[in-house]
Every structure is written in structure tokens, then in C-alpha cells.
Amino acid sequence: MAITIKDVAKKAGVSPATVSRVIADNPRISVKTKVKVRKVMEDMGYYPNFQARNLVANKSRTLGIIMENSAALAFQNPFFPEVLRGISTQAHDSKYGLYLSTGATQEEIYQEVVEMVQGRRVDGIVLLYSKIDDPVLEFLRKSELPFAVVGRPHQDPCSVTYVNNDNINTAKDTVEYLIGLGHRHIAFVGGATDFVVSIDRMQGYQQALAKHDIPFDVNYTVNQDFIQGKERDSIRRLMGLPVPPTAIVTHDDMVAYEVIGYLEDLEIRVPDDVSIIGFNNHTISRYLKPPLSTVDISIYELGLRAAELVLEKITDASIPPKQVAVPSRLIERGSCRRL
């Protein structure tokens, strides 16, 4: 026979209402009473029916997680499992579950978000990317559902709750690190130009060059959306310039791995012939030969803080939009050398 809340109350010597408040972690109930009731629940094998409770409270106790493309593709990039680890830690502490988007196209993802919001499938959403003219972000702005963005929104960022690295200054500092090693011919292999992080890092790259009176040369830049399917040829063209770069900054470590592979095919050695540095500090980067110099952007903390901001907004809808900066740090390894 199923154990009921009344059975627990009788065994613990409290009212059913008190048991209900303990389950809800009501601050009005003393710690001593909570410990006693939870011990009885455990001994009796009683598990609260959260689904029924959530229906009554009109809450799903679930956070929606929206990725930039299908889960199958997203999980090929170590950024997403790590940011999800941060989100799930915070969600677990607040007894929330996660609902991952599974759409394979931009249209499918948009429709999925609409259904999440209108069907009240989730209490809040974390958007794991920031793009220019993103219909998903525009829909969320107009909805009343609490949400946070990982990344700086392109337009009117102060009206949105988001968590971000200072990508402009971080990229600027990274290029200046290479300039400090004596490099003046520095290439930039960036991400897709409709993502705000790509725009910001390119801006930081250009600012560093300008600060040190190094002319910006578009031939030293490669962007992912212009080279789809032609990555190898793009690196061959870059290294075949009359004055090839002596250092390359890549959009992230994943891009750096690809570039290093193409350089090996061209019999160009890292760092003897060209230095290379990435972003994100994925675990595998330290095991490359040579180990990859990179920028640690605190991915776990990005996820943790984003979930924290959404949960805060779910608890109190009157909280104004917040913008949280998460620190980055340069990690020097073996892929860069002084000229």
C-alpha cells in the first residue's frame, strides 16, 4: 500500500500541513522539525508527488536550455557539456530539472521555444548563445517568462539578464600577449560572424593591433561562415601569403585543433614556425603536442551564474535585468614562442 503524507505526519507526530511545508522547504519550519520529518520520510520510503504539487502551483520546476543548433551537433563541442554542468549544479540545488532543446534547424528551435513558453513546460529558460537578429531572443523579450542569456545580446543589452566574459578586452589582451612575444604578423581565425562573441573577439583583435600601430590586414583574417568546406585551402592561402603570419589567434580551442592539423599537412611546425592560441581551455588542450596555450573563460561558472539568475527571476519577477561578468585568464603552454 502506498505511503501517504498523513502516514508520515502520524509517525513524525506533526500535522500533514507541516509535512507539506517541510517538502516545500518552507523557511517557517525549524531545522529540527525538517530533519525529523525528512528522516521519517526516508525510513518509510515516502517520495512526494512533485508533478501533482507542481500542477497545483502552476509550476513545472523545470528550466529550458536552448542550444545554438541540434543537441547532436552541440555536444561535439566540449563547451556545451561544461556549461550544462554548471547549469545542472545550480538547478539540482534548487530541485529543478532541465529540458533540452532538440530542434535541428533555427526554425525548429524557435518553434520549440514557443511551445515551451506557451505550454508552460518550463518556468524559465537559459539561452546558450547570442546572435544578431535572433528571433528566439526577440520572442523571449516579449514573453513574460524569466530567461537569461549566456553571451552579450547584440541590441539593448541592458534590458536583458545575461552572463558573459568581456570578450573584447580578453581578445585584446590575448593579441597583446603575442605582441609582447615579438609577433607583429598575427592572424585571426574567427567564428561565424552572426554570433556576438565572434564580433567582440574580432573587435578586440583590431583594437590590440591599432594600439601597437600594427596595420589591420584583412588577408590575415579568416571567418568560419566564409570558408565552410574550404578550411584547409583557407589555411594554405593564409600561410602562403608573401609575409605569412608568425602567430594565429583562433576563435576557440576546437578551431585551433583543426588549424594545427592543417599546418601539420603543410609541414609547418607549432610553435617553431608559427605560434597558435585558442579560447575555452578544453581539457584535451593540455595534452596536445605541444600543449595548447589558451584562454580559460570559466565555462562552468557561466552556466552556474546563468541558472542562478533565471532561478532568482522565477522567485521574484520584479528583479530588474542583471548583467554579470565572469572572469577569463590566459594559460601559457607550449604552442606560443618568443620571436
Coordinates of C-alpha atoms in Angstrom, one line a residue:
M1 CA 0.0 0.0 0.0
A2 CA 1.3 3.5 -0.9
I3 CA 2.6 5.6 1.9
T4 CA 0.7 8.9 2.2
I5 CA 1.5 12.3 3.6
K6 CA -0.9 11.5 6.5
D7 CA 1.1 8.4 7.4
V8 CA 4.3 10.4 7.6
A9 CA 2.6 13.1 9.7
K10 CA 1.3 10.5 12.2
K11 CA 4.7 8.8 12.5
A12 CA 6.6 12.1 12.9
G13 CA 4.0 13.5 15.4
V14 CA 3.2 16.6 13.3
S15 CA 0.3 17.8 11.1
P16 CA 0.0 16.9 7.4
A17 CA 0.4 20.6 6.7
T18 CA 3.8 20.7 8.5
V19 CA 5.0 17.7 6.4
S20 CA 3.8 19.6 3.3
R21 CA 5.8 22.7 4.4
V22 CA 8.9 20.5 5.0
I23 CA 8.6 19.1 1.5
A24 CA 8.4 22.7 0.1
D25 CA 11.4 23.7 2.4
N26 CA 9.3 26.4 3.9
P27 CA 11.6 28.8 6.0
R28 CA 9.0 29.0 8.7
I29 CA 9.6 25.4 9.7
S30 CA 12.5 24.9 12.1
V31 CA 15.6 22.9 11.0
K32 CA 15.0 20.4 13.8
T33 CA 11.5 19.7 12.6
K34 CA 12.7 19.4 8.9
V35 CA 15.4 16.9 9.9
K36 CA 12.9 14.8 11.9
V37 CA 10.2 14.7 9.2
R38 CA 12.8 14.0 6.4
K39 CA 14.2 11.1 8.5
V40 CA 10.7 9.6 8.8
M41 CA 10.0 10.1 5.1
E42 CA 13.3 8.3 4.3
D43 CA 12.6 5.5 6.8
M44 CA 9.1 4.9 5.4
G45 CA 10.1 5.2 1.8
Y46 CA 7.8 8.2 1.1
Y47 CA 8.5 10.2 -2.1
P48 CA 6.5 13.3 -2.7
N49 CA 4.5 13.5 -5.9
F50 CA 6.1 16.7 -7.2
Q51 CA 4.2 16.5 -10.5
A52 CA 0.9 16.8 -8.7
R53 CA 2.2 19.6 -6.5
N54 CA 3.6 21.4 -9.5
L55 CA 0.2 21.2 -11.2
V56 CA -1.5 22.8 -8.2
A57 CA 1.2 25.5 -8.0
N58 CA 1.2 26.0 -11.8
K59 CA 4.9 25.4 -11.9
S60 CA 6.9 22.8 -13.8
R61 CA 10.1 23.2 -11.7
T62 CA 12.0 22.8 -15.0
L63 CA 14.5 25.1 -16.8
G64 CA 14.6 25.1 -20.6
I65 CA 18.0 25.0 -22.2
I66 CA 18.3 26.4 -25.7
M67 CA 21.4 25.5 -27.8
E68 CA 22.5 27.2 -31.0
N69 CA 21.8 24.0 -33.1
S70 CA 20.8 20.4 -32.6
A71 CA 21.9 18.6 -29.5
A72 CA 23.7 16.1 -31.6
L73 CA 26.0 18.8 -33.1
A74 CA 26.2 20.9 -29.9
F75 CA 27.7 18.0 -27.8
Q76 CA 30.5 17.6 -30.3
N77 CA 31.8 20.9 -28.8
P78 CA 33.1 20.5 -25.2
F79 CA 31.8 24.0 -24.4
F80 CA 28.2 22.7 -24.1
P81 CA 28.7 19.7 -21.7
E82 CA 30.7 22.0 -19.4
V83 CA 28.2 24.9 -19.4
L84 CA 25.4 22.4 -18.8
R85 CA 27.4 21.0 -15.8
G86 CA 27.3 24.5 -14.3
I87 CA 23.5 24.9 -15.0
S88 CA 22.7 21.4 -13.7
T89 CA 24.6 22.0 -10.4
Q90 CA 22.5 25.2 -9.7
A91 CA 19.3 23.5 -10.9
H92 CA 19.9 20.4 -8.7
D93 CA 20.5 22.6 -5.6
S94 CA 17.1 24.3 -6.3
K95 CA 15.4 21.0 -7.1
Y96 CA 14.8 21.9 -10.7
G97 CA 15.0 19.6 -13.8
L98 CA 16.3 20.5 -17.3
Y99 CA 14.5 20.4 -20.6
L100 CA 17.0 20.5 -23.5
S101 CA 16.0 21.8 -26.9
T102 CA 16.3 19.2 -29.7
G103 CA 15.5 21.2 -32.8
A104 CA 17.9 20.7 -35.7
T105 CA 17.3 24.0 -37.5
Q106 CA 16.8 27.6 -36.5
E107 CA 13.1 27.3 -37.4
E108 CA 12.6 24.1 -35.3
I109 CA 14.4 25.6 -32.3
Y110 CA 12.2 28.8 -32.5
Q111 CA 9.0 26.6 -32.6
E112 CA 10.3 24.6 -29.7
V113 CA 10.8 27.7 -27.6
V114 CA 7.3 29.0 -28.5
E115 CA 5.8 25.6 -27.3
M116 CA 7.9 25.7 -24.1
V117 CA 6.7 29.1 -23.2
Q118 CA 3.0 28.9 -24.3
G119 CA 2.6 25.4 -23.0
R120 CA 4.2 26.4 -19.6
R121 CA 6.5 23.4 -20.0
V122 CA 9.3 25.3 -18.2
D123 CA 9.5 28.0 -15.6
G124 CA 12.5 29.8 -17.1
I125 CA 14.9 29.5 -20.0
V126 CA 18.7 29.7 -20.4
L127 CA 19.7 30.7 -23.9
L128 CA 23.3 29.3 -24.5
Y129 CA 24.3 31.7 -27.3
S130 CA 23.8 35.3 -28.6
K131 CA 23.3 36.0 -32.3
I132 CA 22.4 39.1 -34.4
D133 CA 18.7 39.4 -35.2
D134 CA 17.8 36.2 -33.3
P135 CA 14.0 35.5 -33.4
V136 CA 14.3 33.3 -30.3
L137 CA 15.7 36.2 -28.2
E138 CA 13.1 38.6 -29.6
F139 CA 10.3 36.2 -28.7
L140 CA 11.7 35.7 -25.2
R141 CA 11.9 39.5 -24.7
K142 CA 8.2 39.8 -25.5
S143 CA 7.2 36.9 -23.4
E144 CA 6.9 37.2 -19.6
L145 CA 8.9 34.1 -18.9
P146 CA 12.1 34.6 -16.9
F147 CA 15.2 33.9 -19.0
A148 CA 19.0 34.6 -19.1
V149 CA 21.5 34.6 -22.0
V150 CA 25.0 33.2 -22.0
G151 CA 26.7 35.9 -24.0
R152 CA 26.1 39.7 -24.6
P153 CA 22.9 40.4 -26.5
H154 CA 23.6 42.4 -29.7
Q155 CA 20.9 45.1 -29.2
D156 CA 19.9 46.9 -26.0
P157 CA 21.8 44.5 -23.7
C158 CA 20.9 46.4 -20.5
S159 CA 17.3 45.3 -21.0
V160 CA 18.2 41.6 -20.8
T161 CA 19.6 39.4 -18.0
Y162 CA 22.8 37.8 -19.2
V163 CA 26.2 36.5 -18.1
N164 CA 29.3 37.0 -20.3
N165 CA 33.0 37.3 -20.5
D166 CA 34.5 40.6 -21.5
N167 CA 35.3 39.2 -24.9
I168 CA 36.5 42.4 -26.5
N169 CA 39.2 43.1 -23.8
T170 CA 40.0 39.4 -23.4
A171 CA 40.8 39.1 -27.1
K172 CA 42.7 42.4 -27.0
D173 CA 44.8 41.1 -24.1
T174 CA 45.5 37.8 -25.9
V175 CA 46.8 39.6 -29.0
E176 CA 48.9 41.9 -26.9
Y177 CA 50.4 38.8 -25.2
L178 CA 51.6 37.7 -28.7
I179 CA 52.8 41.2 -29.5
G180 CA 54.7 41.1 -26.2
L181 CA 56.4 37.9 -27.5
G182 CA 57.6 39.9 -30.6
H183 CA 54.9 39.0 -33.1
R184 CA 53.6 41.7 -35.5
H185 CA 52.1 39.5 -38.2
I186 CA 49.2 38.0 -36.3
A187 CA 46.3 36.2 -38.0
F188 CA 42.8 35.8 -36.6
V189 CA 40.7 32.7 -37.4
G190 CA 37.2 33.7 -36.1
G191 CA 33.8 32.1 -35.7
A192 CA 30.6 32.7 -37.6
T193 CA 30.1 36.5 -38.0
D194 CA 26.4 36.4 -36.9
F195 CA 27.5 35.4 -33.3
V196 CA 28.1 38.3 -31.0
V197 CA 31.1 36.5 -29.4
S198 CA 32.8 36.4 -32.8
I199 CA 32.2 40.1 -33.4
D200 CA 33.5 41.0 -30.0
R201 CA 36.7 39.0 -30.3
M202 CA 37.4 40.4 -33.8
Q203 CA 37.0 43.9 -32.3
G204 CA 39.4 43.1 -29.5
Y205 CA 41.9 41.8 -32.1
Q206 CA 41.7 45.0 -34.1
Q207 CA 41.9 47.2 -31.0
A208 CA 45.2 45.5 -30.0
L209 CA 46.7 46.0 -33.5
A210 CA 45.7 49.7 -33.5
K211 CA 47.1 50.3 -30.0
H212 CA 50.5 49.0 -31.2
D213 CA 50.5 50.7 -34.6
I214 CA 50.2 47.5 -36.5
P215 CA 48.0 47.9 -39.6
F216 CA 44.9 45.7 -39.9
D217 CA 45.2 43.4 -42.9
V218 CA 42.0 41.6 -43.9
N219 CA 44.2 38.9 -45.6
Y220 CA 45.2 37.9 -42.0
T221 CA 41.6 37.2 -41.1
V222 CA 39.5 34.0 -41.7
N223 CA 35.9 33.6 -40.7
Q224 CA 34.0 30.3 -40.4
D225 CA 31.0 31.3 -42.5
F226 CA 33.2 32.3 -45.5
I227 CA 35.2 29.1 -45.5
Q228 CA 32.6 26.3 -45.0
G229 CA 34.1 23.2 -46.6
K230 CA 37.2 25.1 -47.6
E231 CA 39.0 25.3 -44.3
R232 CA 42.2 23.5 -45.4
D233 CA 42.5 25.8 -48.5
S234 CA 42.0 28.9 -46.3
I235 CA 44.9 28.0 -44.0
R236 CA 47.0 27.1 -47.1
R237 CA 46.2 30.5 -48.5
L238 CA 47.0 32.2 -45.2
M239 CA 50.3 30.6 -44.8
G240 CA 51.2 31.1 -48.5
L241 CA 51.0 34.9 -48.2
P242 CA 54.1 36.9 -49.2
V243 CA 54.5 37.6 -45.5
P244 CA 52.8 34.8 -43.6
P245 CA 51.7 35.2 -40.0
T246 CA 54.0 34.2 -37.3
A247 CA 51.1 33.8 -34.8
I248 CA 47.4 32.8 -35.1
V249 CA 44.6 33.5 -32.7
T250 CA 41.7 31.1 -33.1
H251 CA 38.1 31.6 -32.1
D252 CA 38.2 28.6 -29.7
D253 CA 40.3 25.5 -29.0
M254 CA 38.3 23.4 -31.4
V255 CA 39.2 25.7 -34.2
A256 CA 42.9 25.6 -33.0
Y257 CA 42.9 21.8 -33.2
E258 CA 41.7 21.9 -36.8
V259 CA 44.2 24.6 -37.8
I260 CA 47.1 22.7 -36.2
G261 CA 46.1 19.6 -38.3
Y262 CA 46.2 21.6 -41.5
L263 CA 49.5 23.2 -40.5
E264 CA 51.0 19.7 -40.0
D265 CA 49.8 18.7 -43.5
L266 CA 51.7 21.7 -44.8
E267 CA 54.8 20.7 -42.7
I268 CA 54.5 23.9 -40.7
R269 CA 55.5 23.3 -37.1
V270 CA 53.9 24.7 -34.0
P271 CA 55.4 26.8 -32.3
D272 CA 58.7 26.7 -34.3
D273 CA 57.2 28.2 -37.5
V274 CA 54.0 29.7 -36.1
S275 CA 52.5 30.3 -32.7
I276 CA 48.9 29.5 -32.0
I277 CA 46.5 30.3 -29.2
G278 CA 42.8 29.4 -28.6
F279 CA 39.9 30.1 -26.2
N280 CA 37.9 27.9 -23.8
N281 CA 40.6 25.8 -22.3
H282 CA 39.1 22.4 -23.1
T283 CA 40.5 19.5 -21.1
I284 CA 42.2 18.0 -24.1
S285 CA 44.2 21.2 -24.9
R286 CA 46.8 20.5 -22.2
Y287 CA 47.5 17.0 -23.7
L288 CA 48.3 18.2 -27.3
K289 CA 51.8 18.1 -28.5
P290 CA 52.7 20.9 -27.9
P291 CA 50.1 21.7 -25.2
L292 CA 47.9 24.5 -26.5
S293 CA 48.1 28.0 -25.0
T294 CA 44.5 29.1 -24.4
V295 CA 42.2 31.5 -22.6
D296 CA 40.1 29.9 -19.8
I297 CA 36.7 31.6 -20.0
S298 CA 35.2 29.9 -16.8
I299 CA 32.6 27.9 -18.8
Y300 CA 31.3 26.1 -15.7
E301 CA 30.7 29.4 -13.9
L302 CA 29.0 30.9 -17.0
G303 CA 26.4 28.1 -16.7
L304 CA 26.2 28.3 -12.9
R305 CA 25.6 32.0 -12.9
A306 CA 23.1 31.9 -15.8
A307 CA 20.9 29.4 -14.0
E308 CA 21.3 31.3 -10.7
L309 CA 20.0 34.5 -12.5
V310 CA 17.0 32.7 -14.0
L311 CA 16.0 31.0 -10.7
E312 CA 16.3 34.3 -9.0
K313 CA 13.9 35.8 -11.5
I314 CA 11.5 32.9 -11.2
T315 CA 11.4 33.5 -7.4
D316 CA 10.9 37.3 -7.8
A317 CA 9.7 38.6 -11.1
S318 CA 10.2 42.2 -10.0
I319 CA 14.0 41.9 -10.1
P320 CA 15.4 44.1 -12.8
P321 CA 17.7 42.7 -15.6
K322 CA 21.2 41.9 -14.4
Q323 CA 24.5 41.8 -16.3
V324 CA 27.1 39.5 -14.8
A325 CA 30.8 39.4 -16.0
V326 CA 32.7 36.2 -15.5
P327 CA 36.5 36.4 -15.5
S328 CA 38.9 34.9 -18.1
R329 CA 42.6 34.1 -17.7
L330 CA 45.3 33.4 -20.2
I331 CA 47.0 30.0 -19.8
E332 CA 50.5 29.9 -21.2
R333 CA 51.6 26.5 -22.5
G334 CA 53.8 25.3 -25.3
S335 CA 52.1 26.5 -28.5
C336 CA 53.5 30.0 -28.4
R337 CA 57.1 31.1 -28.6
R338 CA 59.0 34.3 -28.4
L339 CA 60.4 35.7 -31.6

